[in-house]
């Protein structure tokens, strides 16, 4: 019996993945900002099945919790101590209502480039051919490690042999089992009852179902696809990197086709959940990670890493690290700045070079142009924070807030000892160590007054070049000799 929708997609994710040599279960390793299992869940959900089941065992609680976090409606099925993909499929079936029929699709938690479209195409081919079993296959240049598809002279599929169990002749076969399947639920259940563990790994192989179903008189077939990457399973870290790069290449290509300029796709890394507006430009060595969104016409990079950061239209972000920050439209950031969580920069605002911000709300058109630390701060619109200003937010025990009002000016090299509040329209003199509030219209001067001591150089630095320079200027009745403001005869000749 076939229905318009698949009954279920069962994702096999119970294996340890020993070849990863990791304390992290294989399916929780990540590419493109998502776990391998996360990719499998997104693809499965997109195939519009009635249920999505994840079969778990190794590091069970961690994998199950992650699956539920990615997809709250996923059904978790526990595999028991019997090993193998066949047993995993059986345990997945047991998590569905008793006696469900229709088409059950099986995918692997370690095949992250598989798309919903391919699962749907497999389902369609399976339905159209009225098959009981359809396996997704590909012809690959290096089939080593994969199960091989065995075909009769007439091309019909006979069965699958695992690499470890294959003869030399069978290993010559370049058509491989992707581990992605469509089954008639009843046929699958009945065939699994007959699958044993008599093989080199002592496991219950799902692959055995195909020959059993065929021998039982059921139509079986293969759905061969050209896009090899979608069938590739990750077993070790080399494959993790290779598939990660390919996923990224596909993602970059998708954005370029959407109207984004990516100057150097090879050094641009864009996670699966990122969004980018038209006519944005991404410069080399840029990573856009997590749930980052980039507005239309923005210019990002080079050498920037933005994580869960929102960039407004037409903004410019150069050589910057940002995490959980919001950058307004037409704003500019960098080079060499560090935006930590809670940074909000208003429209046409500026965070310049060598600035660190954290939990800082910076209003429209406000500027923090050079060498500043702004932590736990509210900076009103149009305010200007002078070079080298430090928001001293931490007293060693608690964090305190600093507020700078609209259109106020903080002089360079000031330290604002929080909690402190500078009202709208106020000034703080350069070099101040501000410990008290400033009212509208005031200037606060919080530093030592300048004192000049006559004749100090002659007394304390007699015979030095400094003393000679002082004498020369005094004799010439000027403040500077031979400078651009007061050229000597010689330098005037050069100009002429
Ligand atoms: C499997 C196939 C092989 C195919 C390859 C494609 C079998 C017997 N072999 O081999 O024909 O070419 O995938 O990538 O099916 N899993 C469980 N429970 C288990 C064992 C595995 O859930 O007891 C899960 C794993 O977590 C993984 C998937 O099944 O997500 C595949 O397991 P893996 O051990 O990688 O199988 P392969 O040896 O690659
Ligand atoms: Ca595998």
Coordinates of C-alpha atoms and ligand atoms in Angstrom, one line a residue:
X1 CA 0.0 0.0 0.0
X2 CA 1.3 3.4 -0.8
X3 CA 0.2 6.8 0.5
X4 CA 0.9 10.3 -0.7
X5 CA 3.1 11.0 2.3
X6 CA 5.8 8.8 3.7
X7 CA 4.7 7.2 6.9
X8 CA 8.0 7.9 8.7
X9 CA 11.7 8.8 8.2
X10 CA 13.8 6.7 10.6
X11 CA 17.3 8.2 11.2
X12 CA 19.9 5.7 12.4
X13 CA 22.1 7.4 14.9
X14 CA 22.9 4.8 17.5
X15 CA 26.5 4.0 16.5
X16 CA 29.5 5.3 18.3
X17 CA 31.5 6.2 15.3
X18 CA 34.8 4.7 16.6
X19 CA 36.7 6.0 13.6
X20 CA 36.2 9.6 14.8
X21 CA 38.3 8.8 17.9
X22 CA 36.3 11.2 19.9
X23 CA 34.5 11.6 23.3
X24 CA 31.8 13.3 21.2
X25 CA 29.4 10.8 19.5
X26 CA 29.9 10.9 15.7
X27 CA 26.5 12.3 14.8
X28 CA 27.1 15.3 17.1
X29 CA 30.2 16.5 15.3
X30 CA 29.4 19.6 13.3
X31 CA 29.8 21.0 9.8
X32 CA 28.2 24.2 8.5
X33 CA 27.2 25.2 12.0
X34 CA 24.9 22.2 12.5
X35 CA 25.5 18.7 13.9
X36 CA 25.5 15.8 11.4
X37 CA 22.3 14.7 13.1
X38 CA 20.9 18.2 12.8
X39 CA 21.4 18.0 9.0
X40 CA 19.7 14.6 8.9
X41 CA 16.8 16.0 10.9
X42 CA 16.3 19.0 8.8
X43 CA 16.4 16.9 5.6
X44 CA 14.0 14.3 7.1
X45 CA 11.5 17.0 8.3
X46 CA 11.6 18.5 4.8
X47 CA 10.4 15.2 3.3
X48 CA 7.0 15.7 4.9
X49 CA 6.8 12.4 6.6
X50 CA 4.1 11.8 9.3
X51 CA 6.8 10.9 11.8
X52 CA 10.5 11.4 12.2
X53 CA 12.2 8.8 14.4
X54 CA 15.8 9.0 15.7
X55 CA 17.4 5.7 16.8
X56 CA 19.9 6.2 19.7
X57 CA 22.1 4.1 21.9
X58 CA 25.7 5.3 22.1
X59 CA 25.9 8.3 24.6
X60 CA 22.1 8.0 24.5
X61 CA 21.0 10.9 26.6
X62 CA 23.3 13.4 24.9
X63 CA 22.2 12.3 21.4
X64 CA 18.5 12.2 22.4
X65 CA 18.6 15.6 24.0
X66 CA 20.3 17.1 21.0
X67 CA 17.7 15.5 18.6
X68 CA 14.9 17.0 20.6
X69 CA 16.5 20.3 20.8
X70 CA 16.8 20.4 17.0
X71 CA 13.3 19.0 16.4
X72 CA 11.0 18.9 19.4
X73 CA 8.6 16.5 17.6
X74 CA 11.2 13.9 16.8
X75 CA 10.4 10.5 18.3
X76 CA 13.4 8.9 20.2
X77 CA 13.8 5.1 19.8
X78 CA 16.3 3.2 21.8
X79 CA 18.4 0.4 20.2
X80 CA 19.2 -2.5 22.5
X81 CA 22.4 -4.5 22.8
X82 CA 22.0 -6.2 19.5
X83 CA 24.2 -4.4 17.0
X84 CA 23.8 -3.3 13.4
X85 CA 21.8 -1.1 11.1
X86 CA 19.2 -3.8 10.7
X87 CA 18.6 -3.9 14.5
X88 CA 18.6 -0.1 14.6
X89 CA 15.8 0.0 11.9
X90 CA 13.8 -2.6 13.8
X91 CA 14.0 -0.6 17.0
X92 CA 13.0 2.5 15.0
X93 CA 9.9 0.6 13.7
X94 CA 9.0 -0.4 17.2
X95 CA 8.7 3.3 18.2
X96 CA 5.9 3.7 15.6
X97 CA 2.3 2.7 16.3
X98 CA 1.8 -1.0 16.1
X99 CA 1.3 -2.3 12.6
X100 CA 1.9 0.9 10.7
X101 CA 2.0 0.4 7.0
X102 CA 2.9 2.6 4.0
X103 CA 6.4 3.7 3.2
X104 CA 9.2 4.0 5.7
X105 CA 12.3 5.9 4.7
X106 CA 15.6 5.2 6.4
X107 CA 18.5 7.6 6.5
X108 CA 21.7 7.8 8.4
X109 CA 22.7 10.3 11.0
X110 CA 26.1 10.5 9.4
X111 CA 25.2 11.6 5.8
X112 CA 24.8 15.3 6.1
X113 CA 24.7 16.5 2.5
X114 CA 21.5 14.5 1.8
X115 CA 18.7 16.9 0.9
X116 CA 14.9 16.8 1.4
X117 CA 14.6 16.9 -2.4
X118 CA 16.6 13.7 -2.8
X119 CA 14.6 11.9 -0.1
X120 CA 11.4 13.0 -1.8
X121 CA 12.7 11.8 -5.2
X122 CA 13.6 8.4 -3.7
X123 CA 10.1 8.2 -2.2
X124 CA 8.6 9.1 -5.6
X125 CA 10.7 6.6 -7.5
X126 CA 9.8 3.9 -4.9
X127 CA 6.1 4.6 -5.2
X128 CA 6.1 4.9 -9.0
X129 CA 7.9 1.5 -9.4
X130 CA 5.6 -0.1 -6.8
X131 CA 8.7 -1.5 -5.1
X132 CA 8.9 -3.0 -1.7
X133 CA 12.5 -2.0 -1.2
X134 CA 14.4 0.8 -3.0
X135 CA 17.9 1.7 -2.1
X136 CA 19.6 5.0 -3.0
X137 CA 22.9 4.3 -4.7
X138 CA 25.7 6.1 -6.5
X139 CA 28.7 5.2 -8.6
X140 CA 31.8 6.5 -6.8
X141 CA 35.5 6.6 -7.8
X142 CA 36.6 5.2 -4.4
X143 CA 34.0 2.7 -3.2
X144 CA 36.2 1.3 -0.4
X145 CA 34.4 0.8 2.9
X146 CA 30.9 1.0 1.4
X147 CA 28.4 -1.8 0.9
X148 CA 28.4 -2.8 -2.9
X149 CA 25.3 -3.2 -5.0
X150 CA 25.2 -6.6 -6.7
X151 CA 23.2 -6.7 -9.9
X152 CA 22.2 -9.6 -12.2
X153 CA 23.2 -9.6 -15.9
X154 CA 19.8 -8.0 -16.7
X155 CA 20.7 -5.1 -14.4
X156 CA 18.2 -6.0 -11.7
X157 CA 19.4 -5.6 -8.1
X158 CA 20.2 -8.9 -6.4
X159 CA 21.6 -7.8 -3.1
X160 CA 24.2 -5.8 -1.2
X161 CA 27.5 -7.0 0.2
X162 CA 29.4 -5.1 2.9
X163 CA 33.0 -4.2 2.0
X164 CA 34.3 -6.3 4.9
X165 CA 32.4 -9.4 3.6
X166 CA 33.0 -8.8 -0.1
X167 CA 35.2 -10.9 -2.4
X168 CA 37.9 -9.1 -4.4
X169 CA 35.7 -9.3 -7.5
X170 CA 32.8 -7.8 -5.6
X171 CA 35.1 -5.0 -4.3
X172 CA 35.6 -4.0 -8.0
X173 CA 31.9 -2.8 -8.0
X174 CA 31.7 0.9 -7.9
X175 CA 28.0 1.3 -7.2
X176 CA 27.6 1.8 -3.5
X177 CA 24.8 1.6 -0.9
X178 CA 24.2 5.1 0.5
X179 CA 22.4 3.7 3.5
X180 CA 19.3 5.6 2.5
X181 CA 16.3 3.5 1.8
X182 CA 12.6 3.4 1.1
X183 CA 10.7 0.3 2.4
X184 CA 7.3 -1.0 2.5
X185 CA 6.8 -1.2 6.2
X186 CA 5.3 -4.7 6.3
X187 CA 7.9 -6.1 4.0
X188 CA 10.7 -4.5 6.1
X189 CA 9.3 -5.9 9.4
X190 CA 8.9 -9.4 8.0
X191 CA 12.4 -9.4 6.4
X192 CA 14.1 -8.1 9.5
X193 CA 12.7 -11.1 11.4
X194 CA 14.8 -13.3 9.1
X195 CA 18.1 -11.3 9.2
X196 CA 20.8 -13.0 11.2
X197 CA 24.2 -11.9 12.4
X198 CA 26.4 -14.3 10.4
X199 CA 28.9 -11.8 9.0
X200 CA 32.4 -10.5 9.6
X201 CA 31.1 -8.0 12.1
X202 CA 28.5 -10.2 13.9
X203 CA 25.9 -7.5 13.3
X204 CA 22.3 -7.5 12.1
X205 CA 22.7 -5.8 8.7
X206 CA 19.9 -3.8 7.2
X207 CA 21.5 -4.5 3.8
X208 CA 20.4 -8.2 4.1
X209 CA 16.8 -7.1 3.9
X210 CA 17.1 -6.4 0.1
X211 CA 18.0 -10.0 -0.9
X212 CA 15.5 -11.5 1.6
X213 CA 12.7 -9.3 0.2
X214 CA 13.7 -10.3 -3.4
X215 CA 13.8 -14.0 -2.5
X216 CA 10.3 -13.5 -1.0
X217 CA 9.0 -12.4 -4.4
X218 CA 8.8 -8.7 -3.6
X219 CA 10.0 -6.1 -6.2
X220 CA 13.2 -4.4 -5.2
X221 CA 15.2 -1.8 -6.9
X222 CA 17.8 0.9 -6.7
X223 CA 17.5 4.7 -7.3
X224 CA 20.9 5.8 -8.7
X225 CA 21.8 9.5 -8.2
X226 CA 24.6 11.5 -9.8
X227 CA 25.3 13.7 -6.9
X228 CA 27.8 11.5 -5.0
X229 CA 28.2 14.0 -2.2
X230 CA 24.7 13.4 -1.0
X231 CA 25.4 9.7 -0.4
X232 CA 28.7 10.2 1.4
X233 CA 28.8 9.1 5.0
X234 CA 31.2 10.6 7.5
X235 CA 33.3 8.0 9.3
X236 CA 36.4 9.9 10.2
X237 CA 37.7 13.5 10.6
X238 CA 39.1 13.6 7.1
X239 CA 35.6 13.0 5.7
X240 CA 34.3 15.5 8.2
X241 CA 36.6 18.2 6.7
X242 CA 36.0 17.2 3.1
X243 CA 32.2 17.2 3.5
X244 CA 32.3 20.4 5.5
X245 CA 34.1 22.1 2.7
X246 CA 31.7 20.8 0.1
X247 CA 28.7 21.8 2.1
X248 CA 30.2 25.3 2.4
X249 CA 30.9 25.5 -1.3
X250 CA 27.3 24.6 -2.0
X251 CA 26.1 27.2 0.5
X252 CA 28.3 29.9 -0.9
X253 CA 27.1 29.1 -4.4
X254 CA 23.5 29.4 -3.3
X255 CA 24.1 32.9 -1.9
X256 CA 26.0 34.0 -5.0
X257 CA 23.0 32.9 -7.0
X258 CA 20.8 34.9 -4.7
X259 CA 22.7 38.1 -5.5
X260 CA 25.5 38.2 -2.9
X261 CA 29.1 39.0 -4.0
X262 CA 31.5 36.6 -2.4
X263 CA 35.0 37.6 -3.4
X264 CA 36.8 34.5 -2.3
X265 CA 34.5 31.5 -1.7
X266 CA 37.4 29.3 -0.7
X267 CA 38.0 31.3 2.4
X268 CA 34.4 32.3 3.2
X269 CA 32.5 30.1 5.6
X270 CA 28.8 30.5 5.9
X271 CA 26.8 28.4 8.3
X272 CA 23.6 26.7 7.1
X273 CA 21.3 29.0 9.1
X274 CA 22.8 32.4 8.0
X275 CA 20.8 34.8 5.9
X276 CA 22.3 37.4 3.6
X277 CA 20.5 40.2 1.7
X278 CA 21.1 41.1 -2.0
X279 CA 24.1 43.1 -3.1
X280 CA 25.9 42.4 0.2
X281 CA 29.7 41.8 -0.4
X282 CA 31.6 39.3 1.6
X283 CA 35.4 39.8 1.5
X284 CA 38.0 37.1 2.0
X285 CA 38.6 35.2 5.2
X286 CA 35.2 35.8 6.6
X287 CA 33.1 33.5 8.8
X288 CA 29.4 34.1 9.1
X289 CA 28.3 31.7 11.9
X290 CA 25.2 30.5 13.7
X291 CA 22.1 32.6 13.2
X292 CA 23.9 35.6 11.7
X293 CA 22.0 37.8 9.3
X294 CA 23.5 40.3 6.9
X295 CA 21.4 43.1 5.5
X296 CA 21.2 44.1 1.8
X297 CA 24.2 46.0 0.5
X298 CA 26.3 45.4 3.6
X299 CA 30.0 44.9 3.3
X300 CA 31.6 42.3 5.6
X301 CA 35.3 41.5 5.9
X302 CA 38.0 40.9 5.2
X303 CA 39.1 38.7 8.1
X304 CA 36.0 38.9 10.2
X305 CA 34.1 36.4 12.3
X306 CA 30.4 37.1 13.1
X307 CA 28.5 34.7 15.3
X308 CA 24.7 35.1 15.9
X309 CA 25.1 38.7 14.8
X310 CA 22.7 40.9 13.0
X311 CA 24.1 43.4 10.5
X312 CA 21.8 46.1 9.1
X313 CA 21.5 47.2 5.4
X314 CA 24.5 49.0 4.0
X315 CA 26.6 48.6 7.1
X316 CA 30.3 48.0 6.9
X317 CA 32.2 45.6 9.2
X318 CA 36.0 45.2 8.7
X319 CA 38.4 42.8 10.4
X320 CA 36.1 42.3 13.3
X321 CA 35.1 39.6 15.8
X322 CA 31.4 39.9 16.8
X323 CA 29.2 37.6 18.9
X324 CA 25.5 38.2 19.7
X325 CA 25.8 41.8 18.5
X326 CA 23.4 44.0 16.5
X327 CA 24.9 46.5 14.0
X328 CA 22.5 49.1 12.6
X329 CA 21.9 50.1 9.1
X330 CA 24.7 52.2 7.5
X331 CA 26.8 51.7 10.6
X332 CA 30.6 51.1 10.4
X333 CA 32.7 48.8 12.5
X334 CA 36.4 48.1 12.7
X335 CA 39.1 47.5 11.7
X336 CA 40.4 45.3 14.6
X337 CA 37.4 45.5 17.0
X338 CA 35.7 43.0 19.3
X339 CA 32.0 43.2 19.8
X340 CA 30.8 40.9 22.6
X341 CA 27.3 39.9 23.5
X342 CA 24.8 42.6 24.0
X343 CA 26.4 45.1 21.8
X344 CA 23.8 47.2 19.9
X345 CA 25.1 49.9 17.5
X346 CA 22.5 52.3 16.1
X347 CA 21.8 53.5 12.6
X348 CA 24.9 55.2 11.1
X349 CA 26.8 54.6 14.4
X350 CA 30.5 53.9 14.5
X351 CA 32.7 51.5 16.4
X352 CA 36.2 52.2 15.0
X353 CA 39.6 50.6 15.4
X354 CA 40.7 48.6 18.5
X355 CA 37.5 49.0 20.4
X356 CA 36.0 46.3 22.7
X357 CA 32.3 46.5 23.6
X358 CA 30.1 44.4 25.8
X359 CA 26.5 44.9 26.8
X360 CA 26.7 48.3 25.2
X361 CA 23.8 50.1 23.6
X362 CA 25.2 52.8 21.3
X363 CA 22.6 55.1 19.8
X364 CA 22.0 56.3 16.2
X365 CA 25.0 58.3 14.9
X366 CA 27.0 57.8 18.1
X367 CA 30.7 57.3 17.7
X368 CA 33.2 55.2 19.6
X369 CA 36.0 55.6 17.1
X370 CA 39.3 54.6 18.7
X371 CA 40.9 52.4 21.3
X372 CA 38.1 52.1 23.8
X373 CA 36.6 49.6 26.1
X374 CA 32.8 50.2 26.5
X375 CA 31.2 47.6 28.8
X376 CA 27.8 47.9 30.5
X377 CA 27.1 51.2 28.8
X378 CA 24.3 53.2 27.3
X379 CA 25.6 55.8 24.9
X380 CA 23.0 58.3 23.6
X381 CA 22.5 59.2 19.9
X382 CA 25.1 61.4 18.4
X383 CA 27.4 61.1 21.4
X384 CA 31.2 61.0 20.8
X385 CA 33.5 58.9 22.9
X386 CA 37.1 60.2 22.7
X387 CA 40.1 58.0 21.9
X388 CA 41.3 55.7 24.7
X389 CA 38.2 56.1 26.9
X390 CA 37.7 53.2 29.3
X391 CA 34.3 52.4 30.8
X392 CA 35.5 51.0 34.2
X393 CA 32.5 48.8 34.8
X394 CA 34.0 46.3 37.3
X395 CA 35.0 47.1 40.9
X396 CA 36.4 43.6 41.5
X397 CA 33.1 42.3 42.9
X398 CA 30.2 43.8 40.9
X399 CA 29.6 45.2 37.4
X400 CA 28.1 48.7 37.2
X401 CA 26.5 50.7 34.4
X402 CA 27.5 53.9 32.7
X403 CA 25.1 56.2 30.9
X404 CA 26.3 58.9 28.4
X405 CA 23.6 61.2 27.2
X406 CA 22.7 62.4 23.7
X407 CA 25.2 64.5 21.8
X408 CA 27.6 64.5 24.8
X409 CA 31.4 64.4 24.4
X410 CA 33.8 62.3 26.4
X411 CA 37.4 63.7 26.1
X412 CA 40.1 61.3 25.1
X413 CA 41.8 59.1 27.6
X414 CA 39.1 59.4 30.2
X415 CA 38.2 56.7 32.6
X416 CA 34.5 56.6 33.5
X417 CA 34.3 54.8 36.9
X418 CA 30.8 53.2 36.9
X419 CA 28.2 53.7 38.1
X420 CA 28.3 57.2 36.5
X421 CA 25.8 59.1 34.5
X422 CA 26.7 61.9 32.0
X423 CA 23.5 63.7 31.0
X424 CA 22.5 64.8 27.5
X425 CA 24.5 67.7 26.1
X426 CA 27.4 67.5 28.5
X427 CA 31.2 67.4 28.2
X428 CA 33.9 65.5 30.1
X429 CA 37.4 67.0 29.7
X430 CA 40.2 64.8 28.2
X431 CA 42.1 62.7 30.7
X432 CA 39.4 62.8 33.3
X433 CA 38.9 60.1 35.9
X434 CA 35.1 60.6 36.3
X435 CA 33.5 59.3 39.5
X436 CA 30.4 61.6 39.7
X437 CA 27.5 62.4 37.5
X438 CA 27.5 65.4 35.0
X439 CA 24.4 67.5 34.5
X440 CA 23.1 68.9 31.1
X441 CA 25.3 71.7 29.8
X442 CA 28.2 71.1 32.2
X443 CA 31.8 70.2 31.5
X444 CA 33.4 68.0 34.1
X445 CA 37.2 68.3 34.6
X446 CA 38.4 65.5 36.7
X447 CA 42.2 65.7 36.6
X448 CA 45.2 67.5 38.0
X449 CA 45.6 71.1 36.9
X450 CA 48.6 71.9 34.7
X451 CA 51.6 73.6 36.3
X452 CA 54.6 75.0 34.3
X453 CA 57.9 75.5 36.1
X454 CA 60.3 78.1 34.4
X455 CA 63.9 77.2 33.9
X456 CA 63.6 73.6 34.8
X457 CA 65.4 72.3 31.7
X458 CA 68.4 74.5 32.2
X459 CA 68.7 73.4 35.8
X460 CA 67.9 69.7 35.5
X461 CA 69.1 68.9 32.0
X462 CA 72.1 71.3 31.5
X463 CA 74.2 70.5 28.4
X464 CA 71.5 68.4 26.7
X465 CA 70.1 68.8 23.2
X466 CA 66.9 69.7 24.9
X467 CA 68.5 72.6 26.7
X468 CA 70.2 73.8 23.4
X469 CA 66.8 73.7 21.6
X470 CA 65.2 75.8 24.4
X471 CA 68.0 78.3 24.2
X472 CA 67.7 78.6 20.4
X473 CA 64.0 79.2 20.5
X474 CA 64.4 81.8 23.3
X475 CA 67.1 83.6 21.4
X476 CA 65.0 83.7 18.2
X477 CA 62.1 85.0 20.2
X478 CA 59.9 82.2 18.9
X479 CA 58.5 79.0 20.2
X480 CA 59.8 76.7 17.4
X481 CA 62.7 77.0 15.0
X482 CA 62.9 75.1 11.7
X483 CA 59.5 73.6 12.0
X484 CA 56.8 73.7 9.3
X485 CA 55.1 76.5 11.2
X486 CA 58.3 78.6 11.3
X487 CA 60.7 77.4 8.6
X488 CA 64.4 78.2 8.5
X489 CA 65.9 80.0 5.5
X490 CA 67.1 76.6 4.2
X491 CA 63.8 74.9 4.2
X492 CA 62.2 77.9 2.5
X493 CA 64.8 77.6 -0.3
X494 CA 63.8 74.0 -0.8
X495 CA 60.2 74.9 -1.3
X496 CA 60.9 77.7 -3.8
Ligands
LIG1 C1 26.5 1.3 6.3 C2 26.0 0.3 5.4 C3 26.8 0.3 4.1 C4 26.7 1.6 3.4 C5 27.1 2.7 4.4 C6 26.8 4.1 3.8 C7 25.0 -1.6 6.7 C8 25.3 -2.9 7.2 N1 26.1 -1.0 6.0 O1 27.9 1.0 6.6 O2 26.3 -0.7 3.2 O3 27.5 1.6 2.2 O4 26.4 2.6 5.6 O5 27.3 5.1 4.6 O6 23.9 -1.1 6.8 N2 23.9 2.7 13.3 C9 23.0 2.5 14.3 N3 23.0 1.3 15.0 C10 24.0 0.4 14.8 C11 25.0 0.6 13.8 C12 24.9 1.8 13.1 O7 22.1 3.3 14.5 O8 24.0 -0.6 15.5 C13 23.8 4.0 12.6 C14 25.1 4.8 12.8 O9 24.9 5.7 13.9 C15 25.2 5.5 11.5 C16 24.5 4.6 10.5 O10 23.8 3.7 11.2 O11 24.5 6.8 11.5 C17 25.5 3.9 9.6 O12 26.4 3.1 10.5 P1 27.9 2.9 10.1 O13 28.5 2.1 11.2 O14 28.6 4.2 9.8 O15 27.8 2.0 8.9 P2 28.8 1.7 7.7 O16 29.8 0.8 8.1 O17 29.2 3.0 7.1
LIG2 CA1 28.9 5.2 7.7

